[in-house]
Amino acid sequence: MAKEMFTGAQIFLKSLEAQGVTEIFGYPGGVILNIYEALYNQDKIKHYLVRHEQAAIHAAEGYARVSGRPGVALVTSGPGATNTVTGIANAYYDGYPLVVFTGQVSTEQIGNDAFQEADIIGITRSCCKHNYLVKDVKDLARVIREAFYIATTGKPGPVVIDMPKDILVAKAPFEYPKEVKLAGYNPTYKGHPLQISKALKLIREAQRPVIISGGGVLQAGASYELTKLAQLLEIPVAHTLMGKGTYPESSSQSLGMLGMHGNYWANYAVVHADVIIAVGTRFNDRITGCLKRFARDSQVIHIDIDPCSISKNVKVDIPIVGDAKNVLKAMIEELTSKPIVIDHTVKEKWLNQIDEWKKKRAIPECPSDKLSAVKVIKTIYEYTKPFHPIVTTEVGQHQMWCAQFFKFDEPRHFITSGGLGTMGFGFPAAIGAAIANKNSLVLNIAGDGSIQMNIQELATCMDYGLKVVNCVINNGYLGMVRQWQEKLFNEHYSQTKISSPDFVKLAEAYGAKGIRVEKEQDIVPALKEAMESNCSVFIDFVVESFEMVYPWVLAGQPLNKVLLSNDQKVC
Amino acid sequence: MSTLHTLSILVTNEAGVLSRVVDLFSGRGYNIESLTVAPTIDRNYSRITITTVATSEAIEQICKQLHRLIPVLKVSDLSVNEAIEREIVMVKIQVKDEDADKILRIAEVTGAKVIDITDKNYTLRMVADEKQIQALIELIKPYGYKDFVRSGKVAIARG
Ligand SMILES: Cc1ncc(C[n+]2csc(CCOP(=O)(O)OP(=O)(O)O)c2C)c(N)n1
Ligand SMILES: [Mg+2]
């Protein structure tokens, strides 16, 4: 009997179904009309229509970050495809799984500069984990299967599938491969036992150990193991921006965030440690400061699934390539097979020293009696804490204040663009988060500059009845850049003063709720009103323009050159 | 310290793989000295041989990055001592009558083969390693050459 034949568009949908995909983000156009036709006739996969393709990708990433499942996006050729590039790069740097489908002109037109042709394979080559141009409809199901496999295994990342128009019309039988065989792709999951033993020996002998917990811990679902290891050995834990929530911040052993705007004591602990145990971090310059001076006197154990991360920036003494969960589990097993002896006098000396450093903290200063951004962010945190919100941020001062003042005891609740630092990420990511977790309160803490980069997505929220509470920290400036200009460019605020629309009216124009807050006593009532609203909200917090983010390690300085206030001179 | 490295890269034989590999070098600011590509006996795979000047730390990073590419199966750094390396050069020399014998002598001594002779030009071909090629270049310099092409290296591990 002849096998039943399906068009490429149908195979696309059947593959997504087989893959368990239920929600996708997208924007239609000429060459992918066949897919939109196929979508029209089914109800298994829900398509969310955004207002800009960049937002579709960020939303898919927000969805992936909250759910742990890959985010899926669908866009047309040419401008639809090129609009996705920032989103793809963002997911690549922070290592979140996406499968992005782009339309392409017909196979025979490729290379002819046809209408809306863009070489998206060439364009995204350096900012995605892998990409495919599908040249035969018979390959489509296999390619989709491989793409999901590659996106979600090893160090996760985005995979792009470019589908020429004729492929979507051509027919083939449908068979979704059960297994993926890729000779050149075999991520290492199990850590090398010898390396693990070596690491444990070093850790046992350490007098001043510190753990650095990064985003890889979240990805591997290894928070439990990391916490257990840290507590068994009484090792303090600092986290990176991406590692927020991987170790409970309410624990007394948590040092909080390290790095450029990290805690004074976290940076000091890392600088003075004799053994650094780094898990799932790629030692970005924002956490190492001046590389030459980083970990000069310490031994570094580095656990990471991506061999490329090891000894790329920081020279590592004991590398362990593997999945953080597996490696940490193996470490705990080996550790608990023998009695654990902790020399408490040595331990206490170290912990006391850290407590001593903890006395040094930045005291937030608001230079006028205008509403303080720090006060607003702290109040939002305190007020919303009982709701266990998912918090997304944009990029800038407000992002760093959120990282400093919001505390999380569990992963996948703090969603921010780390590696690429993409303004405009937070709002669409919040939309993806709201779709992935329909019961949670979703807050996007935004800057007035950043929010204007994808503000059009309020329409998406309204269409689908999604509630995102946007808290705009409206300081009238591209604040983080202004901060650098204040300190390093003689207060020459070149092109950083930025105007905004009336956010209250704007929200109302979209049919959403708008609230303005100018006084401290209005913060809580506004939040209360926002919680009670059943649609998306914009709260316009009109705040002081000249607040600064401290602690601050200037770019290129060693980690322990921490500025705590404006009075400290740059040396 | 930067030194010359020869990387032998086994890849799946499919469109776009070469540009993935080459992009990786240009993206990190490394210059490729020479490059050859050809299918292996099993035509599903190709062998890319790249020579590049870099520090050993950089090479380690490049190798890891190459490994990260999905179509890359194997990367070996064939440092000069462990590998046999060969390259083909062809050189076209405009030969005056009085020099003809000398050119033929050079060919004989260097092991180059005369593969084309016309009234005006001799073309020599040599399969050799870097040193021998340099020697040939020195020898023919005084006579002036019209054209000089090199294939780029291929390499194989010793033993
Ligand atoms: C797309 C993009 N463009 C430029 C930058 C550079 N940049 C980093 S922070 C920042 C200012 C952000 O301003 P705002 O959103 O108002 O936040 P604030 O710092 O004022 O809290 C800029 C322009 C960036 N990170 N992303
Ligand atoms: Mg601002």
mmCIF file of N, CA, C and O in Angstrom, chain A residues 92 121-122 125-126 128-132 135 150 155 182-185 306-313, chain B residues 12 14-16 19-21 23 28 45 57 60-61 63-74:
data_model
loop_
_atom_site.group_PDB
_atom_site.id
_atom_site.type_symbol
_atom_site.label_atom_id
_atom_site.label_comp_id
_atom_site.label_asym_id
_atom_site.label_seq_id
_atom_site.Cartn_x
_atom_site.Cartn_y
_atom_site.Cartn_z
ATOM 1 N N TYR A 92 21.450 32.412 22.530
ATOM 2 C CA TYR A 92 22.725 31.716 22.358
ATOM 3 C C TYR A 92 23.675 32.052 23.505
ATOM 4 O O TYR A 92 24.270 31.170 24.108
ATOM 5 N N ILE A 121 20.855 31.721 7.089
ATOM 6 C CA ILE A 121 21.813 30.706 7.524
ATOM 7 C C ILE A 121 23.186 31.352 7.721
ATOM 8 O O ILE A 121 23.845 31.178 8.749
ATOM 9 N N GLY A 122 23.593 32.127 6.727
ATOM 10 C CA GLY A 122 24.869 32.831 6.841
ATOM 11 C C GLY A 122 24.844 33.846 7.970
ATOM 12 O O GLY A 122 25.792 33.963 8.749
ATOM 13 N N ARG A 125 24.882 32.170 11.510
ATOM 14 C CA ARG A 125 25.847 31.095 11.753
ATOM 15 C C ARG A 125 26.627 31.290 13.046
ATOM 16 O O ARG A 125 26.854 30.349 13.799
ATOM 17 N N SER A 126 27.021 32.533 13.313
ATOM 18 C CA SER A 126 27.870 32.732 14.486
ATOM 19 C C SER A 126 27.060 33.041 15.743
ATOM 20 O O SER A 126 27.637 33.296 16.791
ATOM 21 N N CYS A 128 24.081 31.094 16.634
ATOM 22 C CA CYS A 128 23.164 30.029 17.036
ATOM 23 C C CYS A 128 23.974 28.742 17.196
ATOM 24 O O CYS A 128 25.115 28.653 16.763
ATOM 25 N N LYS A 129 23.360 27.766 17.826
ATOM 26 C CA LYS A 129 24.086 26.529 18.091
ATOM 27 C C LYS A 129 24.256 25.741 16.794
ATOM 28 O O LYS A 129 25.305 25.145 16.552
ATOM 29 N N HIS A 130 23.231 25.751 15.985
ATOM 30 C CA HIS A 130 23.329 25.109 14.678
ATOM 31 C C HIS A 130 22.204 25.638 13.806
ATOM 32 O O HIS A 130 21.214 26.152 14.330
ATOM 33 N N ASN A 131 22.369 25.529 12.493
ATOM 34 C CA ASN A 131 21.241 25.888 11.635
ATOM 35 C C ASN A 131 21.168 24.981 10.417
ATOM 36 O O ASN A 131 22.128 24.314 10.048
ATOM 37 N N TYR A 132 19.967 24.937 9.836
ATOM 38 C CA TYR A 132 19.701 24.037 8.716
ATOM 39 C C TYR A 132 18.972 24.789 7.609
ATOM 40 O O TYR A 132 18.029 25.530 7.890
ATOM 41 N N LYS A 135 16.501 21.311 2.119
ATOM 42 C CA LYS A 135 16.503 21.353 0.659
ATOM 43 C C LYS A 135 15.606 20.295 0.042
ATOM 44 O O LYS A 135 15.426 20.253 -1.168
ATOM 45 N N ILE A 150 19.371 18.960 19.399
ATOM 46 C CA ILE A 150 20.561 19.805 19.572
ATOM 47 C C ILE A 150 20.250 20.984 20.504
ATOM 48 O O ILE A 150 21.042 21.329 21.376
ATOM 49 N N LYS A 155 25.116 22.027 26.181
ATOM 50 C CA LYS A 155 24.754 23.386 26.579
ATOM 51 C C LYS A 155 23.626 23.813 25.662
ATOM 52 O O LYS A 155 23.818 23.919 24.451
ATOM 53 N N LEU A 182 23.893 11.703 15.424
ATOM 54 C CA LEU A 182 24.759 12.743 14.889
ATOM 55 C C LEU A 182 26.183 12.389 15.288
ATOM 56 O O LEU A 182 26.553 12.502 16.452
ATOM 57 N N ALA A 183 26.939 11.944 14.291
ATOM 58 C CA ALA A 183 28.287 11.453 14.591
ATOM 59 C C ALA A 183 29.147 12.526 15.252
ATOM 60 O O ALA A 183 29.988 12.234 16.090
ATOM 61 N N GLY A 184 28.914 13.787 14.875
ATOM 62 C CA GLY A 184 29.797 14.854 15.359
ATOM 63 C C GLY A 184 29.286 15.542 16.616
ATOM 64 O O GLY A 184 29.795 16.579 16.998
ATOM 65 N N TYR A 185 28.264 14.992 17.257
ATOM 66 C CA TYR A 185 27.671 15.681 18.399
ATOM 67 C C TYR A 185 27.394 14.709 19.524
ATOM 68 O O TYR A 185 26.427 13.949 19.481
ATOM 69 N N ASP A 306 30.124 22.526 28.774
ATOM 70 C CA ASP A 306 30.687 23.015 27.519
ATOM 71 C C ASP A 306 32.208 23.104 27.622
ATOM 72 O O ASP A 306 32.734 23.976 28.300
ATOM 73 N N PRO A 307 32.928 22.196 26.950
ATOM 74 C CA PRO A 307 34.388 22.220 27.059
ATOM 75 C C PRO A 307 34.969 23.569 26.657
ATOM 76 O O PRO A 307 36.028 23.966 27.143
ATOM 77 N N CYS A 308 34.270 24.296 25.775
ATOM 78 C CA CYS A 308 34.775 25.599 25.325
ATOM 79 C C CYS A 308 34.857 26.612 26.460
ATOM 80 O O CYS A 308 35.616 27.565 26.397
ATOM 81 N N SER A 309 34.021 26.433 27.496
ATOM 82 C CA SER A 309 34.028 27.402 28.589
ATOM 83 C C SER A 309 35.252 27.224 29.474
ATOM 84 O O SER A 309 35.618 28.123 30.216
ATOM 85 N N ILE A 310 35.837 26.043 29.409
ATOM 86 C CA ILE A 310 36.912 25.734 30.350
ATOM 87 C C ILE A 310 38.249 26.251 29.846
ATOM 88 O O ILE A 310 38.619 26.023 28.710
ATOM 89 N N SER A 311 38.916 26.999 30.735
ATOM 90 C CA SER A 311 40.191 27.632 30.411
ATOM 91 C C SER A 311 40.103 28.580 29.220
ATOM 92 O O SER A 311 41.099 28.846 28.561
ATOM 93 N N LYS A 312 38.898 29.077 28.921
ATOM 94 C CA LYS A 312 38.775 30.093 27.868
ATOM 95 C C LYS A 312 39.240 31.428 28.427
ATOM 96 O O LYS A 312 40.061 32.101 27.835
ATOM 97 N N ASN A 313 38.712 31.776 29.598
ATOM 98 C CA ASN A 313 39.098 33.035 30.225
ATOM 99 C C ASN A 313 40.013 32.787 31.419
ATOM 100 O O ASN A 313 41.109 33.309 31.483
ATOM 101 N N THR B 12 31.428 16.151 8.151
ATOM 102 C CA THR B 12 30.472 15.531 7.227
ATOM 103 C C THR B 12 30.491 16.336 5.934
ATOM 104 O O THR B 12 30.621 17.558 5.943
ATOM 105 N N GLU B 14 28.843 18.057 3.596
ATOM 106 C CA GLU B 14 27.567 18.686 3.259
ATOM 107 C C GLU B 14 27.769 20.173 3.035
ATOM 108 O O GLU B 14 28.790 20.731 3.446
ATOM 109 N N ALA B 15 26.795 20.788 2.365
ATOM 110 C CA ALA B 15 26.924 22.200 2.012
ATOM 111 C C ALA B 15 27.100 23.051 3.261
ATOM 112 O O ALA B 15 26.484 22.788 4.290
ATOM 113 N N GLY B 16 27.962 24.039 3.169
ATOM 114 C CA GLY B 16 28.072 25.017 4.250
ATOM 115 C C GLY B 16 29.052 24.669 5.355
ATOM 116 O O GLY B 16 29.330 25.499 6.201
ATOM 117 N N SER B 19 32.259 26.842 5.331
ATOM 118 C CA SER B 19 32.123 28.219 5.818
ATOM 119 C C SER B 19 31.958 28.253 7.333
ATOM 120 O O SER B 19 32.419 29.177 7.986
ATOM 121 N N ARG B 20 31.313 27.244 7.910
ATOM 122 C CA ARG B 20 31.232 27.188 9.377
ATOM 123 C C ARG B 20 32.629 27.148 9.986
ATOM 124 O O ARG B 20 32.936 27.829 10.962
ATOM 125 N N VAL B 21 33.467 26.307 9.393
ATOM 126 C CA VAL B 21 34.822 26.137 9.930
ATOM 127 C C VAL B 21 35.626 27.425 9.739
ATOM 128 O O VAL B 21 36.267 27.925 10.667
ATOM 129 N N ASP B 23 34.526 30.495 9.223
ATOM 130 C CA ASP B 23 33.962 31.581 10.033
ATOM 131 C C ASP B 23 34.531 31.590 11.434
ATOM 132 O O ASP B 23 34.712 32.626 12.051
ATOM 133 N N ARG B 28 37.306 34.898 15.259
ATOM 134 C CA ARG B 28 38.210 35.098 16.398
ATOM 135 C C ARG B 28 39.471 35.841 15.982
ATOM 136 O O ARG B 28 40.419 35.945 16.750
ATOM 137 N N TYR B 45 32.123 11.961 4.081
ATOM 138 C CA TYR B 45 32.956 12.816 4.923
ATOM 139 C C TYR B 45 33.989 13.555 4.093
ATOM 140 O O TYR B 45 34.355 13.107 3.005
ATOM 141 N N GLU B 57 47.500 28.168 23.512
ATOM 142 C CA GLU B 57 46.214 28.377 24.191
ATOM 143 C C GLU B 57 45.118 28.656 23.156
ATOM 144 O O GLU B 57 44.018 28.133 23.246
ATOM 145 N N GLU B 60 44.146 25.534 21.364
ATOM 146 C CA GLU B 60 43.295 24.687 22.194
ATOM 147 C C GLU B 60 41.847 25.179 22.129
ATOM 148 O O GLU B 60 40.910 24.403 21.968
ATOM 149 N N GLN B 61 41.686 26.476 22.226
ATOM 150 C CA GLN B 61 40.354 27.083 22.161
ATOM 151 C C GLN B 61 39.724 26.856 20.775
ATOM 152 O O GLN B 61 38.562 26.467 20.671
ATOM 153 N N CYS B 63 40.354 24.455 18.691
ATOM 154 C CA CYS B 63 39.995 23.035 18.562
ATOM 155 C C CYS B 63 38.677 22.749 19.288
ATOM 156 O O CYS B 63 37.810 22.052 18.770
ATOM 157 N N LYS B 64 38.530 23.315 20.492
ATOM 158 C CA LYS B 64 37.282 23.101 21.238
ATOM 159 C C LYS B 64 36.114 23.698 20.476
ATOM 160 O O LYS B 64 35.047 23.103 20.386
ATOM 161 N N GLN B 65 36.310 24.890 19.964
ATOM 162 C CA GLN B 65 35.234 25.561 19.220
ATOM 163 C C GLN B 65 34.874 24.751 17.974
ATOM 164 O O GLN B 65 33.708 24.646 17.613
ATOM 165 N N LEU B 66 35.902 24.210 17.318
ATOM 166 C CA LEU B 66 35.636 23.391 16.124
ATOM 167 C C LEU B 66 34.812 22.173 16.504
ATOM 168 O O LEU B 66 33.866 21.800 15.815
ATOM 169 N N HIS B 67 35.170 21.567 17.620
ATOM 170 C CA HIS B 67 34.433 20.401 18.106
ATOM 171 C C HIS B 67 32.967 20.727 18.345
ATOM 172 O O HIS B 67 32.095 19.886 18.230
ATOM 173 N N ARG B 68 32.730 21.967 18.731
ATOM 174 C CA ARG B 68 31.374 22.370 19.062
ATOM 175 C C ARG B 68 30.489 22.409 17.809
ATOM 176 O O ARG B 68 29.273 22.347 17.904
ATOM 177 N N LEU B 69 31.103 22.563 16.637
ATOM 178 C CA LEU B 69 30.304 22.570 15.403
ATOM 179 C C LEU B 69 29.728 21.173 15.190
ATOM 180 O O LEU B 69 30.449 20.179 15.270
ATOM 181 N N ILE B 70 28.449 21.121 14.910
ATOM 182 C CA ILE B 70 27.776 19.825 14.813
ATOM 183 C C ILE B 70 28.381 18.938 13.699
ATOM 184 O O ILE B 70 28.582 17.752 13.912
ATOM 185 N N PRO B 71 28.689 19.472 12.508
ATOM 186 C CA PRO B 71 29.205 18.584 11.453
ATOM 187 C C PRO B 71 30.676 18.193 11.611
ATOM 188 O O PRO B 71 31.193 17.474 10.761
ATOM 189 N N VAL B 72 31.334 18.663 12.657
ATOM 190 C CA VAL B 72 32.741 18.310 12.846
ATOM 191 C C VAL B 72 32.845 17.039 13.678
ATOM 192 O O VAL B 72 32.325 16.968 14.785
ATOM 193 N N LEU B 73 33.531 16.033 13.117
ATOM 194 C CA LEU B 73 33.648 14.754 13.829
ATOM 195 C C LEU B 73 34.928 14.661 14.622
ATOM 196 O O LEU B 73 34.957 14.085 15.700
ATOM 197 N N LYS B 74 36.000 15.182 14.045
ATOM 198 C CA LYS B 74 37.282 14.984 14.701
ATOM 199 C C LYS B 74 38.213 16.132 14.349
ATOM 200 O O LYS B 74 38.239 16.582 13.201
#
